[in-house]
CSV table of C-alpha atoms in Angstrom, one decimal:
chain,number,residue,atom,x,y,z
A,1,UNK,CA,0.0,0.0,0.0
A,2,UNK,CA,1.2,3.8,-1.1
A,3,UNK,CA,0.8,6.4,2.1
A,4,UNK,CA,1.1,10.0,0.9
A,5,UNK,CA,2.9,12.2,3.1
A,6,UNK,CA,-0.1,14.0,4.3
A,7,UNK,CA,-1.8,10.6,5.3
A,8,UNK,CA,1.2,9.9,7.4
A,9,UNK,CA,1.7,12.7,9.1
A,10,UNK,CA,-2.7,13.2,10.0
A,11,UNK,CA,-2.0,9.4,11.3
A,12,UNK,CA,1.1,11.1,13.5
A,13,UNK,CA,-1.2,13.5,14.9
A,14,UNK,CA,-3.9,10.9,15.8
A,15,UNK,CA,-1.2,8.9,18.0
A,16,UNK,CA,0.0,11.7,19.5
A,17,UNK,CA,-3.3,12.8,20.7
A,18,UNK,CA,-4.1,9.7,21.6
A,19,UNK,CA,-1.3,9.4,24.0
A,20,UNK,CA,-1.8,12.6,25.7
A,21,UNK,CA,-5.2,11.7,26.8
A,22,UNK,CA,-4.0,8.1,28.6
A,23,UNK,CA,-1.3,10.1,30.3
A,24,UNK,CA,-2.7,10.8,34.3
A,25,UNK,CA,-2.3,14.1,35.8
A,26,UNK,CA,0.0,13.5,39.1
A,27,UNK,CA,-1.6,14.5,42.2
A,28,UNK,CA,-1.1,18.1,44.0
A,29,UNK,CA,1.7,17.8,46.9
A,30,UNK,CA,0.9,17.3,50.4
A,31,UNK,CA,2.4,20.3,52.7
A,32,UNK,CA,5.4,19.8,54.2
A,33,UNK,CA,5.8,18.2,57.3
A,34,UNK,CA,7.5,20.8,60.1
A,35,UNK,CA,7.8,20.2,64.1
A,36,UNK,CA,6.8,23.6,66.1
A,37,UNK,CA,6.8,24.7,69.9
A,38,UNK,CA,4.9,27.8,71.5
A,39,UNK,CA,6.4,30.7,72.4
A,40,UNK,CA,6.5,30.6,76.6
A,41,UNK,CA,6.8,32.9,79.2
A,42,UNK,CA,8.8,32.0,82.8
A,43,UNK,CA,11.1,34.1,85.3
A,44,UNK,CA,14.7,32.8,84.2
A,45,UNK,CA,17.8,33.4,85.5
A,46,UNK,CA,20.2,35.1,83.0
A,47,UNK,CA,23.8,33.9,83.2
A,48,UNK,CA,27.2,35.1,81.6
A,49,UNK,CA,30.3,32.3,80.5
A,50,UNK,CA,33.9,32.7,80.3
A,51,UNK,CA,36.4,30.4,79.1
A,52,UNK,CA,38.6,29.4,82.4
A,53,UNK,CA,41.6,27.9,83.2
A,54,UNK,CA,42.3,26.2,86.9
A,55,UNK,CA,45.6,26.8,89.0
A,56,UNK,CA,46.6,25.8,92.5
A,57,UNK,CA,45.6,28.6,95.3
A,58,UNK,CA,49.5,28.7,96.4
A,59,UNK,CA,52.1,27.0,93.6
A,60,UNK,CA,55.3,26.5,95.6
A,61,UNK,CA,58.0,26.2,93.1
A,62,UNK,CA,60.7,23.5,95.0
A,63,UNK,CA,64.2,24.8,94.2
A,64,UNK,CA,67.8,24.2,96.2
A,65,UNK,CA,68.7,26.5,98.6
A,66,UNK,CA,72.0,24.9,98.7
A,67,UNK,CA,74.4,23.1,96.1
A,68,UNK,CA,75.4,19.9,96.4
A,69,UNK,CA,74.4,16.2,94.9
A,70,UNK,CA,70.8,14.5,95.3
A,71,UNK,CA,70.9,11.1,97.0
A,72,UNK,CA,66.9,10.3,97.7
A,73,UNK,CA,63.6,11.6,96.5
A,74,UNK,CA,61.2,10.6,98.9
A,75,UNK,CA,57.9,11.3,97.7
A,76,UNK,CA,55.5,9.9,95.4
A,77,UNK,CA,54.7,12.0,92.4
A,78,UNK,CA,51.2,13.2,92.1
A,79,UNK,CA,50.3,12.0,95.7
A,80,UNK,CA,49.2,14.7,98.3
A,81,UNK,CA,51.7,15.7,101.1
A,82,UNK,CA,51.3,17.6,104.2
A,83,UNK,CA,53.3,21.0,105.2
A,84,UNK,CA,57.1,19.6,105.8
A,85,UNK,CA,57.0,16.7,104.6
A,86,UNK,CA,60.3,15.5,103.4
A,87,UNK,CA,60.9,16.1,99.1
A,88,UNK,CA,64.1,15.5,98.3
A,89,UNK,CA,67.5,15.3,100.1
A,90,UNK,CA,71.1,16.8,99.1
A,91,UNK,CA,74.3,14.8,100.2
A,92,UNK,CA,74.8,16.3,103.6
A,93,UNK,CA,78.5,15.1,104.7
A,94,UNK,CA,80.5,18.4,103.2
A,95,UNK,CA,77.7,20.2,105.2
A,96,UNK,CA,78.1,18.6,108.4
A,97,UNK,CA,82.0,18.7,107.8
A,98,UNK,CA,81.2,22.8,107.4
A,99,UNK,CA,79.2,22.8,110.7
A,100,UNK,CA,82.1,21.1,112.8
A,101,UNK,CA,84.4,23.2,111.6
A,102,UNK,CA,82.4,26.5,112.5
A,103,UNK,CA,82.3,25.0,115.6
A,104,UNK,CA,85.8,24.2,116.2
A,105,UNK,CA,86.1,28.3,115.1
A,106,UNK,CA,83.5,29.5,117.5
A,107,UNK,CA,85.4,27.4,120.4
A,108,UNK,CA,88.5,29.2,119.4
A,109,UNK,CA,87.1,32.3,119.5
A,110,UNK,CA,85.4,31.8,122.9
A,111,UNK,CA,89.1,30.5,124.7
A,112,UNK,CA,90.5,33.9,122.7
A,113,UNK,CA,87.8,35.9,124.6
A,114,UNK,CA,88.2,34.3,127.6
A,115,UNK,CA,92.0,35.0,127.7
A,116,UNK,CA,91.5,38.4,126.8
A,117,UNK,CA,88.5,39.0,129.5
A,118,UNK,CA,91.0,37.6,132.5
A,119,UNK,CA,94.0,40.3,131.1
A,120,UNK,CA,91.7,43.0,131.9
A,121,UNK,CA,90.4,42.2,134.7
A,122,UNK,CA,93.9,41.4,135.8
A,123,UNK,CA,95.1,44.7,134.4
A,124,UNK,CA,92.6,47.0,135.8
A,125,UNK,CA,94.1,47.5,139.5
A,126,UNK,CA,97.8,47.5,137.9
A,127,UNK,CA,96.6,50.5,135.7
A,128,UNK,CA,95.8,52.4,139.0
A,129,UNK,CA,98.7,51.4,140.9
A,130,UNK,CA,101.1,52.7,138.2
A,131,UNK,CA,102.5,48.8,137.8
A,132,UNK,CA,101.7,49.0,134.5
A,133,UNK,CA,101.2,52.1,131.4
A,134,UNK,CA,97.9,52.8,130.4
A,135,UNK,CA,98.9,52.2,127.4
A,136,UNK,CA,99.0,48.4,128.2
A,137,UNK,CA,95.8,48.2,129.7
A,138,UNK,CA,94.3,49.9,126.5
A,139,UNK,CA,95.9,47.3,124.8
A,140,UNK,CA,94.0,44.6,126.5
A,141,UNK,CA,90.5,46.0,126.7
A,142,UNK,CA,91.0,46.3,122.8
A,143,UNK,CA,92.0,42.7,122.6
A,144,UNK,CA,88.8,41.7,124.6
A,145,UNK,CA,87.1,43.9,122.4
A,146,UNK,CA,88.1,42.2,119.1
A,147,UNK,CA,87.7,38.6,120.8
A,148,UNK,CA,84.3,39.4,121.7
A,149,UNK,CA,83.3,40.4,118.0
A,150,UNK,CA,85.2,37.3,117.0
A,151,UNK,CA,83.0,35.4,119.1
A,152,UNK,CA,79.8,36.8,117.3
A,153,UNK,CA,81.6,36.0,114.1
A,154,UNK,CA,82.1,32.3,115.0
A,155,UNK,CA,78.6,32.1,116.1
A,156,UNK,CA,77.3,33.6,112.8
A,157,UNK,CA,79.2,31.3,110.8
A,158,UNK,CA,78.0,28.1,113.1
A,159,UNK,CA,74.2,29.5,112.8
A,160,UNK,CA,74.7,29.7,108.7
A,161,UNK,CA,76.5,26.2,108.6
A,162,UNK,CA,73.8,24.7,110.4
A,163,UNK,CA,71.0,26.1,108.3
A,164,UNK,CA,73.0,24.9,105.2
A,165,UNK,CA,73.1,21.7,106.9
A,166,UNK,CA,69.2,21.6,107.5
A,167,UNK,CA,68.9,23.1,103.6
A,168,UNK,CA,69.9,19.3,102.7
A,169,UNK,CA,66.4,18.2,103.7
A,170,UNK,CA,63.7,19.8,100.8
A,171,UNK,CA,60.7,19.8,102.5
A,172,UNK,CA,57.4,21.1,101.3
A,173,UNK,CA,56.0,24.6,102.8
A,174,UNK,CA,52.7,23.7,102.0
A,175,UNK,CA,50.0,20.9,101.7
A,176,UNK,CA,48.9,20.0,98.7
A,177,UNK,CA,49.9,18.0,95.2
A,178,UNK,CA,53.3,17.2,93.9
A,179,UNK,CA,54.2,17.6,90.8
A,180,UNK,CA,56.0,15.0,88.3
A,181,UNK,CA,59.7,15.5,89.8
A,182,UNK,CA,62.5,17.9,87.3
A,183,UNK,CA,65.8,16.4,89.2
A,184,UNK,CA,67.0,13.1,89.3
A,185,UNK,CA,68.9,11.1,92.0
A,186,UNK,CA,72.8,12.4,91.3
A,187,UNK,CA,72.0,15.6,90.0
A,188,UNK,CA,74.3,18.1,91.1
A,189,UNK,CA,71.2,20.8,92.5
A,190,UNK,CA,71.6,24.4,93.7
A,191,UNK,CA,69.9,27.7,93.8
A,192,UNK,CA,70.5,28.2,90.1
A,193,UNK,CA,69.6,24.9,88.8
A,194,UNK,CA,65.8,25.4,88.4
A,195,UNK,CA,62.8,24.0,90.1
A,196,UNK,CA,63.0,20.7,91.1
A,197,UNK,CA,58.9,20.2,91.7
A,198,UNK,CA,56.0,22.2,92.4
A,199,UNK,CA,53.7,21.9,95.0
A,200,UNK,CA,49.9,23.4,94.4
A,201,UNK,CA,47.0,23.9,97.1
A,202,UNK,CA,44.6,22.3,95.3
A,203,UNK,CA,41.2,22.8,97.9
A,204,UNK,CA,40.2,24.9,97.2
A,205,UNK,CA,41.4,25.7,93.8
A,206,UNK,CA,41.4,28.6,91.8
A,207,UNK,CA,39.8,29.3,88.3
A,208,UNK,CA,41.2,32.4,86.2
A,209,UNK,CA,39.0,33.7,83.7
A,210,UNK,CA,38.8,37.5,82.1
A,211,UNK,CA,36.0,39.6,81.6
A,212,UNK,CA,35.7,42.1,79.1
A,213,UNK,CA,36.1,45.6,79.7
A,214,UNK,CA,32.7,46.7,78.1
A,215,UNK,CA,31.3,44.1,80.9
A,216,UNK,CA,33.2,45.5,83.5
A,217,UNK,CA,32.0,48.9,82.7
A,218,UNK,CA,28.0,47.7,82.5
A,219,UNK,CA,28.7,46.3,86.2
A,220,UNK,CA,30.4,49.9,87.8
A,221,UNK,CA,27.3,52.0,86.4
A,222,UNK,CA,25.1,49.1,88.0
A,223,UNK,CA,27.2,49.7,91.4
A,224,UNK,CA,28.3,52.9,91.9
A,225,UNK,CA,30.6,52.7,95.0
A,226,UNK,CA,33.4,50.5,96.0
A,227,UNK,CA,31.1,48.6,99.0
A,228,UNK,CA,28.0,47.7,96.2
A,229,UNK,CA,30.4,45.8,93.9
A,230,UNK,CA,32.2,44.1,96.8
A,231,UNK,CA,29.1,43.5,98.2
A,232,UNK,CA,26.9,42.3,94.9
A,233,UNK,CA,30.5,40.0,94.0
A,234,UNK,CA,30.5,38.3,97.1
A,235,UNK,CA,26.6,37.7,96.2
A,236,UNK,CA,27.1,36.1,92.9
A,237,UNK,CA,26.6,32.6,92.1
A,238,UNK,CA,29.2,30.4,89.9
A,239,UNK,CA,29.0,27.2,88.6
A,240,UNK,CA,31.9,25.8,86.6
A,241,UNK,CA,31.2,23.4,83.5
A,242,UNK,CA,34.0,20.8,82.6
A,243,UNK,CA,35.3,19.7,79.4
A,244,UNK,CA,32.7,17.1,78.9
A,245,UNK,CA,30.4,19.8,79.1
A,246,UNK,CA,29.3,18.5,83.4
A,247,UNK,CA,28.3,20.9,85.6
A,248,UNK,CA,30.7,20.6,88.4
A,249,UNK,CA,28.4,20.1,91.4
A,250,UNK,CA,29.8,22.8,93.8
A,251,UNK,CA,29.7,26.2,93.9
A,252,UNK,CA,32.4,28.9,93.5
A,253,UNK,CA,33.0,32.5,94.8
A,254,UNK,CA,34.9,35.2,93.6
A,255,UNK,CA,38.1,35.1,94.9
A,256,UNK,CA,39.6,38.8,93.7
A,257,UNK,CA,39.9,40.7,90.6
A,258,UNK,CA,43.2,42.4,88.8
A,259,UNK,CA,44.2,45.5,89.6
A,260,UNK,CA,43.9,47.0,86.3
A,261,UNK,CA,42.9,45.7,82.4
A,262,UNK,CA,45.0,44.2,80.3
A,263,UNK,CA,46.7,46.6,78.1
A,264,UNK,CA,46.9,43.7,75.5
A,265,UNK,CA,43.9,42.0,75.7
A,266,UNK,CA,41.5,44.7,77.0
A,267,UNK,CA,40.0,42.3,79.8
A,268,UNK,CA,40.2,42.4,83.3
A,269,UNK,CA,41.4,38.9,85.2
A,270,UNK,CA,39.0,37.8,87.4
A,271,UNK,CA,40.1,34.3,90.2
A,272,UNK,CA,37.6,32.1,91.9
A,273,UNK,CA,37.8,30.1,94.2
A,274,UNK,CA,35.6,26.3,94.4
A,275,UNK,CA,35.7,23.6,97.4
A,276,UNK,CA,37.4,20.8,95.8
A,277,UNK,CA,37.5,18.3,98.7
A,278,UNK,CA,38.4,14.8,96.8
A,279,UNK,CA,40.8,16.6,94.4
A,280,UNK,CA,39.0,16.0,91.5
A,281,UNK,CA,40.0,19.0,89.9
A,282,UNK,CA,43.3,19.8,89.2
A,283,UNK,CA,45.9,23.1,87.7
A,284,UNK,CA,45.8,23.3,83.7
A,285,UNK,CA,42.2,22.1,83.4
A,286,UNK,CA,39.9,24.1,81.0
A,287,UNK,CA,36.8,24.5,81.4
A,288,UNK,CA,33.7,27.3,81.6
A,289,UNK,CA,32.7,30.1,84.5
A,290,UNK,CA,29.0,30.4,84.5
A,291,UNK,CA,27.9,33.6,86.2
A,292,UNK,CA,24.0,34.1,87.3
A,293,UNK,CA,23.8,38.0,87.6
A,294,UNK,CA,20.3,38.4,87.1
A,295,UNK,CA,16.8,37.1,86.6
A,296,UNK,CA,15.0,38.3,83.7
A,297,UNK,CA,11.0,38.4,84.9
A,298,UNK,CA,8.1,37.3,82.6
A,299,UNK,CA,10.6,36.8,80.0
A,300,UNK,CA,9.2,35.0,76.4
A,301,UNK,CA,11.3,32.2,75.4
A,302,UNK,CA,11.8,30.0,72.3
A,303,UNK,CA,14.3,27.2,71.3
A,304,UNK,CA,17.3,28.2,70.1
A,305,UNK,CA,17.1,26.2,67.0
A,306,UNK,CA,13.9,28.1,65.9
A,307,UNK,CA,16.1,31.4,65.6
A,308,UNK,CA,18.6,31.9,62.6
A,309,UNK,CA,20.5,34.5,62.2
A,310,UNK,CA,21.1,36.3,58.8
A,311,UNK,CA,23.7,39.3,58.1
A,312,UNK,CA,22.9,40.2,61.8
A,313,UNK,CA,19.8,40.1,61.8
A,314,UNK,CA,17.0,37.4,63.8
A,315,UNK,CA,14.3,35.8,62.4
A,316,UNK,CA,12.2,32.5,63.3
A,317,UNK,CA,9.2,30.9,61.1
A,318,UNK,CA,5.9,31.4,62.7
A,319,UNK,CA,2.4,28.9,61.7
A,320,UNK,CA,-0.3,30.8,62.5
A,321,UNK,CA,-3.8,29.0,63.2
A,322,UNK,CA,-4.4,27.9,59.7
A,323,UNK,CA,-1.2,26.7,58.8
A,324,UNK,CA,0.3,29.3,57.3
A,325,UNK,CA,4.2,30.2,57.3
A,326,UNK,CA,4.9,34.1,58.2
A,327,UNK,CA,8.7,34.7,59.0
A,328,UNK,CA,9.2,37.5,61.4
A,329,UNK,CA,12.3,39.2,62.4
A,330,UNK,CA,12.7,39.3,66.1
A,331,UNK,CA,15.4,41.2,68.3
A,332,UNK,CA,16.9,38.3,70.8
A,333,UNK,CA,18.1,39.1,74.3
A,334,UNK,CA,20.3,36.8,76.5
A,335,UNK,CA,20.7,33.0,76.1
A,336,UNK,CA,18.7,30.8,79.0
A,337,UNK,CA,19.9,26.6,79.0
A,338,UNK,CA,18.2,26.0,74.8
A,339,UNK,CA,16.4,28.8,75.3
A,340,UNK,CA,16.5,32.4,73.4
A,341,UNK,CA,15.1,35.2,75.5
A,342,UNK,CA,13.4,37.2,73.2
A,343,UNK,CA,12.7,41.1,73.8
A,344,UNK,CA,10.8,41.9,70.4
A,345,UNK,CA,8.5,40.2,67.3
A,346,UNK,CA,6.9,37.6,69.6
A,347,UNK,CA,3.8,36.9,71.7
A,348,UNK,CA,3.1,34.4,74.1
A,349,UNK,CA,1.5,31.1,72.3
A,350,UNK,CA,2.5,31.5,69.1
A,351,UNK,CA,3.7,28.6,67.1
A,352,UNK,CA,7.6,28.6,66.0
A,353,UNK,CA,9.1,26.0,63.8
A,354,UNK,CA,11.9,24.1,65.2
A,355,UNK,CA,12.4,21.5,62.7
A,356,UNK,CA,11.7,21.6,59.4
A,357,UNK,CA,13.4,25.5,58.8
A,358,UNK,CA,15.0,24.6,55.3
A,359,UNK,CA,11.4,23.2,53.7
A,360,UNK,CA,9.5,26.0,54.0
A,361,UNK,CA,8.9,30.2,53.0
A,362,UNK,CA,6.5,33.1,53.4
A,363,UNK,CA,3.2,32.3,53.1
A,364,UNK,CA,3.3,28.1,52.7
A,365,UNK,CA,0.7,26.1,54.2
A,366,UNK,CA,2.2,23.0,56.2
A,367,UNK,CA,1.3,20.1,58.3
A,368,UNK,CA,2.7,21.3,61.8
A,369,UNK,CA,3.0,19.0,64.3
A,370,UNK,CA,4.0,19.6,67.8
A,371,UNK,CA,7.9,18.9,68.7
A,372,UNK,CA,8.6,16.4,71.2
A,373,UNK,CA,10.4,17.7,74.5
A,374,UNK,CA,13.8,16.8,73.4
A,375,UNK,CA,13.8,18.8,70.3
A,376,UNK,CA,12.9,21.8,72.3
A,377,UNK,CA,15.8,21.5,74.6
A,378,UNK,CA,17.9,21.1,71.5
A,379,UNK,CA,18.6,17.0,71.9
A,380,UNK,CA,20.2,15.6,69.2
A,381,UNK,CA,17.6,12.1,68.6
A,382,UNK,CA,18.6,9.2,67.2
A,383,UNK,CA,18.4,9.0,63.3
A,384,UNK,CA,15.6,6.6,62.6
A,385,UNK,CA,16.1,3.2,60.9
């Protein structure tokens, strides 16, 4: 059979129609799922951090008061000691040699003074019976004279041979922890030989942190005189979170601040002091200084992870009672636990979207459920199977 071109291409169009008619239409897309909480309204504490960094109360730095060779350590590194307990000890023979020799001296000088003390006595009623020139009694009372200062030398140089003597014995000025030992048995040790260990009060033990000088200035126009501040610092309540992110169960106090801010950094050093009875804690740890300063009243709160933040500005997704998206910038005051305060934008009730942020915009409809409790504190859940 002959098809003419026109034939074919009217039978073309048929098929084509044909198969646009058996094609279905795919359905309309469901909303998108989102996870909300209300906006909320409680009293809250407000708090301030600072990075921190622990030290011993008192860090005695061990060094040798005398020179000589090290024949015992005689404590266990990292073990607590008591105030004089015995560190190290020096070789102590050339030391008591020194001592017995300074005593030999002082014995010398003592006969000398004696000797001298009898010519003037025996002197003095020659003098007035012109047996002898007064020139020769002179003579004697000077000699006295110098054996007497001779004897306070002697003494002097006992008194320092017998410290030097007890300087062989290194024993700790404080209690506290030792520190991993820097001389070895047969060292030769003296005062310019460098620390041998450190010993660090560690209960109560210190925590250095630095506040900023803008925060130090907001504080002083909050307390005007010297007896407010002392008196609102002694008030304040610190908490000190570890590494691992635990909230050390005791409380601190403020300890003292510097005398002046850091020309470098432009932050004043702040110490506090927390019990730290089992020695738990110890110099060099890191962690954060939580300070409670005030409590914000009536304040509204959301989840932190229903605020983002974009070229400075705050905004969270609101569903109002039909469904309906609306993003609305907000102005965000201190941080509370997972908790914005917020000071502007919201009202108590309203519905914010926690999860869900990256599937929506102004003006969607979307199936809002309500966030469980761990989403709203900010706990990471389990990814689901």
């Amino acid at each position: 059979m002959n098809w003419k071109p026109a034939s074919l291409g009217v039978v073309a169009a048929v098929l084509a129609l044909v198969g646009c008619k058996g094609k279905p239409h795919a359905p309309p897309a469901s909303p998108p799922l989102v996870e909300v909480a209300p906006v909320t309204q409680a009293d809250v504490p407000l708090y301030h951090e600072w990075i921190g960094v622990l030290d011993g109360l008192v860090n005695a730095r061990i060094r040798a008061q005398v020179t000589g060779y090290l024949v015992s350590q005689n404590y266990r590194e990292g073990d607590p000691i008591k105030k004089g307990d015995l560190l190290f000890e020096i070789d102590r023979r050339p030391f008591k040699a020194a001592l017995d020799q300074a005593k030999g001296q002082l014995a010398q000088a003592e006969a000398r003074r004696g000797k001298t003390a009898l010519d003037v006595k025996r002197y003095a009623p020659l003098v007035k019976d012109k047996a002898i020139s007064q020139e020769e009694y002179d003579d004697a009372v000077q000699a006295n004279l110098e054996a007497e200062a001779a004897v306070v030398a002697a003494q002097a140089r006992v008194e320092q041979a017998d410290l030097n003597l007890e300087f062989t014995r290194i024993t700790s000025p404080i209690d506290g922890i030792a520190s991993i030992a820097n001389g070895q048995i047969g060292d030769l040790v003296g005062p310019t030989t460098g620390e041998l260990t450190t010993v660090s009060t560690v209960d109560p033990i210190k925590v250095y942190y630095n506040v900023t000088e803008q925060a130090y200035i907001n504080f002083t126009k909050l307390f005007a005189t010297e007896r407010d501040r002392y008196q609102r610092l002694g008030q304040l309540e610190i908490e000190l979170i570890l590494a691992d992110g635990a909230v050390y169960p005791l409380k601190g106090k403020i300890y003292a601040a510097d005398r002046q801010i850091s020309p470098t950094t432009g932050a004043l050093r702040v110490a506090a002091l927390f019990p730290n009875p089992n020695n738990a804690l110890r110099p060099g740890e890191f962690g954060r200084v939580r300070v409670k300063f005030d409590l914000a009243s009536g304040a509204l709160l959301v989840p932190q992870k229903a605020v983002t933040e974009l070229q400075g500005a705050y905004q969270v997704v609101v569903v109002d009672a039909d469904n309906k998206v609306h993003i609305q910038p907000v102005r965000i005051g201190e941080r509370s636990g997972a908790f914005w305060i917020i000071q502007e934008g919201l009202h108590v009730g309203q519905r914010v979207v926690v999860e869900g942020l990256q599937r929506v915009r102004e003006g969607m409809v979307v199936n809002a459920t309500n966030a469980p409790p761990e989403a709203v504190a900010g706990v990471n859940r389990p990814a689901a199977d």
